[in-house]
Amino acid sequence: MTNTDHTLLAEPVSLPEAPDAAIAMMDAEGIVVGWTHAAQQLVGYAAGEVVGRSAAHVLPPPEDARRALAFAEQCRARGGWSGTVAIGHRDGHTLRMTLRVSLLRGQGDDTRWLASVTDIGSLSSGATGGPVRESLLARAPIGIVVYDAQLRCVWVNDAMERHDGVPRHRRFGRCLKDSLPAVEAEALKVVMRQVLESGTTTVHEYRAWPPADRPREHAFSASFFCLQGADGTPLGVCSMTVDVTGNKRARERLAILSEASTHIGSTLDVMQTAQELAELTVPLLADHALVDLVEFVPFGVEPPARTGTTSGRPPLLRRAGLASVDLGLLELPWVREEVVHPHPDSPFSAAMRTGRSYLEPMLDTRSGPWVDHDAVRAQKVRDSGVHSLMVVPIRARRRVLGLALFGRSTEQTPFQEDDLLLAEELVTRAALCLDNALQYARERTAALALQRDLLPHRVQGGAAVEVASRYVPADMDHGVGGDWFDVVELSGARVALVVGDVVGHGINAAATMGRLRTAVRTLADLDLPPDELLARLDDTVRRLNDEDADDTDRLPSVVGATCLYAVYDPVSRRCTLARAGHPPPLVVDAQGRVTVPDLPAGAPLGLGLGLVPFESVELELPEGSVLALYSDGLVESRGEDIDVGLRRLGAALAQPGAALEDLCSRAMETLSAQAPADDVTLLLARTRALPPAQVASWDLPNELVTVPTARRLAARQLREWGLEPLVTDVESLVSELVTNAIRHGDGPIGLRLIQHRVLTCEVSDTNTGQPRSRHPGNLDEHGRGLHLVGRLSRRCGFRSVADGKVVWAEQDLRSPTGAR
């Protein structure tokens, strides 16, 4: 071995410490010939009180001389001894110490003994000592060299040669520069001069490659003690060297793993997680790192449990992470996000197929699978200088998600087994993050698909309104939410507009949204007033909450919801609205003026506040007015008052004559550049008005003679509208509806015909009772009226009004060419 075999790789750092290890040197007869300041601090004796006297003055001998002699012979036979002993302090009390006695050899057959003692009390107290004390506990080999005042080697133990490979005969009588490289010798010379002058102990750390393990870098810690004579003058320096590679590497591994816990998986993006893994390992573990994922994974799709296909070909990979100490040095055939085609017989495919890691400490790109399968890539690897490689499969839940490749080119030390263990631990942590991201992506995709299926695919406002809408799901960090909107065509050309928001995110919120939207549609078909509809909906939400609370196997899917429900009548041009904790609507008139109706807020649905009634407000909306219904995600943001969002939305909508689709786009542009933290929903409705010529109404007395009159009035109106084919059916409908009104009520009767997309026939009366269709027997004289109405119409029903009810029936316009 030459002197360059353990060259210092970095500028050494001397770290002074206050050690709890005391050092004493004795001759072959057990006479103390050297003492240290630390020994004086530990046992209370100064050098003048110990040097020149037997060690038994401090170390109590066995009870008899025969046992003492046997102990000495045992030390000589074994080359030393270690254990626990009792040492007398100068003030008279006894200390329990760990003792290590080491044999030192000099020129010829001369020998000396070096005793190292450490207070057990300081060890149990948790005090942190130096590497020498740690080695005492572990009984690790300690390399010991004693230098004289001129820093020439005079004594050395056998373990020192195993540390640096320098034999004894090349050390004795020589200075450091004769056995060490100049840089290291000069650094150690400075350290030992400081120890001689100050009398304190100094620790010096360095890296080297011992002959017994040349491919692997080792870390050494050398502690330097000043040996004093009887008069306290420095006699020389004792160095004790310990191989702390295990401790150092363990600390480095813990530091890397600690970094991994904070730097890998910062988002739920699989590509970002793969890049974080690559960036973390360079240069802490490798010079170059690549992360390739099975092609399904970056798109949020899990790979099959068994990789590969029936043809035996490995799955395609997509490069997801890339890091290097010099990206220009490593010219890769695939860049990030491109598809990678592994060869079926390559080590990469083998790792994918078996799920086991692959380690090649000394990479041979001249022969073997590298050249046989991909000569071009082999040449690129040779040009890059990569000489050591690790391939680690990324596995989660018995599925291989991809591969992580680590290479070294600048760092000359090849990868070892412990490097592979560290790489596998890092990849395992990244795999957990990737698996979480995949599960989240799968759930979010399902929730989005469910929500899109539950939301209306195409909304129409009929003859009442022109509508346009927008829906933007929440971002990846928060998931899909429970927003919904709907447009429901009602009888008499009216239309219901609704926007709601279920509290929470995820698939549960989307599923609950679907249940509430269905409930609203069902209640809307009953033609309930907005306030009564919200009261019924509140009962529905509370029942859902109660059902979930009774089911202990599932989490509650509903916590609360908000809703805004509006009904617009194009005949009267009036709109009735009510809300349950939802943001108020905006009304934009034909001139672009924006107002916020004074609409009572109401309590959110499902919070158990049903005793507080909901209130409806009726507005008159001239033709061409725009009614804007939205969710809070459009106007609310952190650090900003909702009034600011409302003004911003109002300014975007204040565009007279603009198309509704353009207004929706302008409203969406008011959102911040960042993805929204909550779903954003917007429903715009521009009001229309039915011309008076399309509506005919009559007030009729409550008398049986009214029935023929009502038939004649309806038939004449249909002929004026060019709807002669409907006359017969409509006469029958009018006859039955008016007869029922006369039979079950005592107030005036109203008849109204509305021609829009269909023909609606309405009969109003003052009776608040609900009409019910019956199935009469063959001999019954009554009960067939509503049954006949249902057979003659495309749709029929009734609705409550302030002074009674309205029963209605619809007919398709069979002669649209003749309708005006």
CSV table of C-alpha atoms in Angstrom, one decimal, residues 401-625:
chain,number,residue,atom,x,y,z
A,401,LEU,CA,-45.8,1.0,-10.5
A,402,GLY,CA,-42.5,1.6,-12.2
A,403,LEU,CA,-38.7,1.6,-11.7
A,404,ALA,CA,-36.2,3.8,-10.0
A,405,LEU,CA,-32.6,3.8,-11.4
A,406,PHE,CA,-29.6,5.2,-9.6
A,407,GLY,CA,-26.1,5.6,-11.0
A,408,ARG,CA,-22.7,6.9,-10.0
A,409,SER,CA,-20.1,8.5,-12.2
A,410,THR,CA,-18.5,11.4,-10.3
A,411,GLU,CA,-18.5,9.5,-7.0
A,412,GLN,CA,-15.9,6.8,-7.4
A,413,THR,CA,-17.2,4.6,-4.5
A,414,PRO,CA,-19.4,1.9,-6.0
A,415,PHE,CA,-22.9,1.1,-4.6
A,416,GLN,CA,-22.9,-1.4,-1.8
A,417,GLU,CA,-25.7,-3.5,-0.2
A,418,ASP,CA,-26.4,-0.8,2.4
A,419,ASP,CA,-26.9,1.7,-0.4
A,420,LEU,CA,-29.4,-0.6,-2.0
A,421,LEU,CA,-31.2,-0.9,1.4
A,422,LEU,CA,-31.4,2.9,1.6
A,423,ALA,CA,-32.6,3.2,-2.0
A,424,GLU,CA,-35.3,0.6,-1.4
A,425,GLU,CA,-36.5,2.4,1.7
A,426,LEU,CA,-36.7,5.7,-0.2
A,427,VAL,CA,-38.5,4.0,-3.1
A,428,THR,CA,-40.9,2.3,-0.6
A,429,ARG,CA,-41.8,5.7,0.8
A,430,ALA,CA,-42.3,7.2,-2.6
A,431,ALA,CA,-44.4,4.2,-3.6
A,432,LEU,CA,-46.8,4.9,-0.7
A,433,CYS,CA,-47.2,8.5,-1.9
A,434,LEU,CA,-47.7,7.3,-5.5
A,435,ASP,CA,-50.3,4.8,-4.3
A,436,ASN,CA,-52.1,7.5,-2.3
A,437,ALA,CA,-52.1,9.7,-5.3
A,438,LEU,CA,-53.5,6.9,-7.5
A,439,GLN,CA,-56.3,6.2,-5.1
A,440,TYR,CA,-57.1,9.9,-4.8
A,441,ALA,CA,-57.1,10.2,-8.6
A,442,ARG,CA,-59.3,7.1,-8.9
A,443,GLU,CA,-61.8,8.5,-6.4
A,444,ARG,CA,-61.7,12.0,-7.9
A,445,THR,CA,-62.3,10.6,-11.4
A,446,ALA,CA,-65.2,8.5,-10.2
A,447,ALA,CA,-66.6,11.5,-8.3
A,448,LEU,CA,-66.2,13.8,-11.4
A,449,ALA,CA,-67.9,11.1,-13.6
A,450,LEU,CA,-70.7,10.7,-11.1
A,451,GLN,CA,-71.2,14.4,-10.8
A,452,ARG,CA,-71.2,15.0,-14.5
A,453,ASP,CA,-73.7,12.2,-14.9
A,454,LEU,CA,-75.9,13.7,-12.2
A,455,LEU,CA,-75.7,17.2,-13.5
A,456,PRO,CA,-77.9,18.2,-16.4
A,457,HIS,CA,-76.2,17.6,-19.7
A,458,ARG,CA,-78.4,20.2,-21.5
A,459,VAL,CA,-80.6,22.8,-19.9
A,460,GLN,CA,-83.6,24.4,-21.6
A,461,GLY,CA,-85.8,27.2,-20.4
A,462,GLY,CA,-88.6,26.7,-22.8
A,463,ALA,CA,-90.7,29.7,-23.6
A,464,ALA,CA,-89.9,31.3,-20.2
A,465,VAL,CA,-86.1,31.9,-20.3
A,466,GLU,CA,-82.9,31.6,-22.3
A,467,VAL,CA,-80.3,29.8,-20.1
A,468,ALA,CA,-76.5,29.3,-20.1
A,469,SER,CA,-74.4,27.6,-17.4
A,470,ARG,CA,-70.8,26.9,-16.3
A,471,TYR,CA,-69.4,24.3,-13.8
A,472,VAL,CA,-65.7,24.2,-12.8
A,473,PRO,CA,-64.7,21.4,-10.3
A,474,ALA,CA,-62.5,22.1,-7.4
A,475,ASP,CA,-58.7,21.6,-7.7
A,476,MET,CA,-56.7,18.4,-6.9
A,477,ASP,CA,-56.0,19.4,-3.3
A,478,HIS,CA,-59.6,19.6,-2.4
A,479,GLY,CA,-61.4,17.3,-4.8
A,480,VAL,CA,-64.8,17.4,-6.4
A,481,GLY,CA,-67.6,19.0,-4.5
A,482,GLY,CA,-71.3,18.9,-4.2
A,483,ASP,CA,-72.5,21.8,-6.3
A,484,TRP,CA,-75.4,21.4,-8.6
A,485,PHE,CA,-77.8,23.4,-10.8
A,486,ASP,CA,-80.9,22.6,-12.7
A,487,VAL,CA,-83.7,24.0,-14.8
A,488,VAL,CA,-87.1,22.4,-14.5
A,489,GLU,CA,-90.0,23.3,-16.9
A,490,LEU,CA,-93.2,23.7,-15.0
A,491,SER,CA,-96.8,23.9,-16.1
A,492,GLY,CA,-98.2,27.1,-17.6
A,493,ALA,CA,-94.9,27.9,-19.5
A,494,ARG,CA,-93.3,28.6,-16.1
A,495,VAL,CA,-89.8,27.5,-15.3
A,496,ALA,CA,-87.9,26.6,-12.0
A,497,LEU,CA,-84.3,27.6,-11.6
A,498,VAL,CA,-82.2,26.0,-8.8
A,499,VAL,CA,-78.6,26.1,-7.6
A,500,GLY,CA,-77.4,24.2,-4.6
A,501,ASP,CA,-74.2,23.3,-2.7
A,502,VAL,CA,-73.6,20.2,-0.5
A,503,VAL,CA,-71.1,20.8,2.3
A,504,GLY,CA,-67.8,18.8,1.7
A,505,HIS,CA,-65.9,17.3,-1.2
A,506,GLY,CA,-65.4,13.9,-2.8
A,507,ILE,CA,-67.5,11.1,-4.0
A,508,ASN,CA,-69.9,11.3,-1.0
A,509,ALA,CA,-70.6,14.9,-1.7
A,510,ALA,CA,-71.2,14.1,-5.3
A,511,ALA,CA,-73.6,11.2,-4.5
A,512,THR,CA,-75.5,13.4,-2.0
A,513,MET,CA,-75.8,16.1,-4.6
A,514,GLY,CA,-77.4,13.6,-6.9
A,515,ARG,CA,-79.9,12.6,-4.2
A,516,LEU,CA,-80.8,16.2,-3.5
A,517,ARG,CA,-81.1,17.2,-7.1
A,518,THR,CA,-83.6,14.3,-7.6
A,519,ALA,CA,-85.5,15.4,-4.5
A,520,VAL,CA,-85.8,18.9,-5.9
A,521,ARG,CA,-87.0,17.7,-9.2
A,522,THR,CA,-89.6,15.5,-7.5
A,523,LEU,CA,-90.8,18.4,-5.3
A,524,ALA,CA,-90.8,20.8,-8.3
A,525,ASP,CA,-93.1,18.4,-10.1
A,526,LEU,CA,-95.6,19.0,-7.3
A,527,ASP,CA,-95.6,22.7,-8.2
A,528,LEU,CA,-94.8,23.7,-4.6
A,529,PRO,CA,-94.1,27.4,-3.8
A,530,PRO,CA,-90.4,28.0,-3.3
A,531,ASP,CA,-90.6,28.4,0.5
A,532,GLU,CA,-92.6,25.3,0.9
A,533,LEU,CA,-90.3,23.3,-1.4
A,534,LEU,CA,-87.3,24.3,0.7
A,535,ALA,CA,-89.1,23.3,3.8
A,536,ARG,CA,-89.7,19.8,2.3
A,537,LEU,CA,-86.1,19.6,1.1
A,538,ASP,CA,-84.9,20.5,4.6
A,539,ASP,CA,-86.9,17.5,5.9
A,540,THR,CA,-85.3,15.3,3.3
A,541,VAL,CA,-81.8,16.3,4.2
A,542,ARG,CA,-82.4,15.7,7.9
A,543,ARG,CA,-83.8,12.3,7.1
A,544,LEU,CA,-80.7,11.5,5.2
A,545,ASN,CA,-78.6,12.6,8.1
A,546,ASP,CA,-80.6,10.4,10.5
A,547,GLU,CA,-80.2,7.4,8.3
A,548,ASP,CA,-76.5,7.9,8.1
A,549,ALA,CA,-76.3,8.3,11.8
A,550,ASP,CA,-78.1,5.0,12.4
A,551,ASP,CA,-75.6,3.2,10.0
A,552,THR,CA,-72.5,2.8,12.1
A,553,ASP,CA,-70.6,1.2,9.3
A,554,ARG,CA,-70.4,4.4,7.2
A,555,LEU,CA,-69.5,8.0,7.7
A,556,PRO,CA,-72.3,10.6,7.4
A,557,SER,CA,-72.6,11.6,3.8
A,558,VAL,CA,-74.6,14.8,4.5
A,559,VAL,CA,-73.7,17.5,6.9
A,560,GLY,CA,-75.6,20.4,5.4
A,561,ALA,CA,-76.4,22.0,2.1
A,562,THR,CA,-77.5,25.4,0.7
A,563,CYS,CA,-80.0,26.0,-2.0
A,564,LEU,CA,-81.6,28.8,-4.0
A,565,TYR,CA,-84.9,28.1,-5.7
A,566,ALA,CA,-86.7,30.4,-8.1
A,567,VAL,CA,-89.9,30.1,-10.3
A,568,TYR,CA,-90.4,32.5,-13.2
A,569,ASP,CA,-93.7,33.0,-15.0
A,570,PRO,CA,-93.4,34.5,-18.5
A,571,VAL,CA,-97.1,35.3,-18.5
A,572,SER,CA,-97.1,37.6,-15.5
A,573,ARG,CA,-93.3,38.3,-15.8
A,574,ARG,CA,-93.0,37.7,-12.1
A,575,CYS,CA,-90.3,35.6,-10.3
A,576,THR,CA,-90.8,34.0,-6.9
A,577,LEU,CA,-87.6,33.2,-5.0
A,578,ALA,CA,-86.5,31.6,-1.7
A,579,ARG,CA,-83.1,30.6,-0.4
A,580,ALA,CA,-81.7,28.3,2.3
A,581,GLY,CA,-78.4,29.7,3.4
A,582,HIS,CA,-77.3,30.2,-0.2
A,583,PRO,CA,-75.7,33.4,-1.7
A,584,PRO,CA,-78.3,35.8,-3.1
A,585,PRO,CA,-79.0,36.1,-6.8
A,586,LEU,CA,-78.0,39.0,-9.0
A,587,VAL,CA,-80.5,40.7,-11.3
A,588,VAL,CA,-79.2,42.6,-14.3
A,589,ASP,CA,-81.8,44.6,-16.2
A,590,ALA,CA,-81.8,45.3,-20.0
A,591,GLN,CA,-79.7,48.5,-19.4
A,592,GLY,CA,-77.0,46.6,-17.5
A,593,ARG,CA,-77.9,47.8,-14.0
A,594,VAL,CA,-77.1,45.2,-11.4
A,595,THR,CA,-79.1,44.8,-8.2
A,596,VAL,CA,-79.1,42.3,-5.3
A,597,PRO,CA,-82.7,41.4,-4.3
A,598,ASP,CA,-83.5,41.8,-0.6
A,599,LEU,CA,-84.1,38.1,-0.1
A,600,PRO,CA,-84.2,36.5,3.4
A,601,ALA,CA,-81.1,34.2,3.8
A,602,GLY,CA,-82.9,31.3,5.4
A,603,ALA,CA,-81.1,28.5,7.3
A,604,PRO,CA,-78.9,26.0,5.5
A,605,LEU,CA,-80.6,22.6,4.9
A,606,GLY,CA,-80.1,19.8,7.3
A,607,LEU,CA,-79.0,21.7,10.4
A,608,GLY,CA,-82.1,21.0,12.4
A,609,LEU,CA,-83.4,24.6,12.1
A,610,GLY,CA,-86.6,23.7,10.4
A,611,LEU,CA,-88.6,25.6,13.0
A,612,VAL,CA,-87.4,28.8,11.3
A,613,PRO,CA,-89.7,29.1,8.2
A,614,PHE,CA,-88.3,29.9,4.8
A,615,GLU,CA,-89.6,33.1,3.2
A,616,SER,CA,-90.4,33.7,-0.5
A,617,VAL,CA,-90.0,37.0,-2.3
A,618,GLU,CA,-91.8,38.0,-5.5
A,619,LEU,CA,-90.1,40.2,-8.1
A,620,GLU,CA,-91.2,41.7,-11.3
A,621,LEU,CA,-88.6,41.0,-14.0
A,622,PRO,CA,-89.1,42.9,-17.3
A,623,GLU,CA,-88.4,41.0,-20.5
A,624,GLY,CA,-84.7,40.8,-21.2
A,625,SER,CA,-83.6,40.8,-17.5
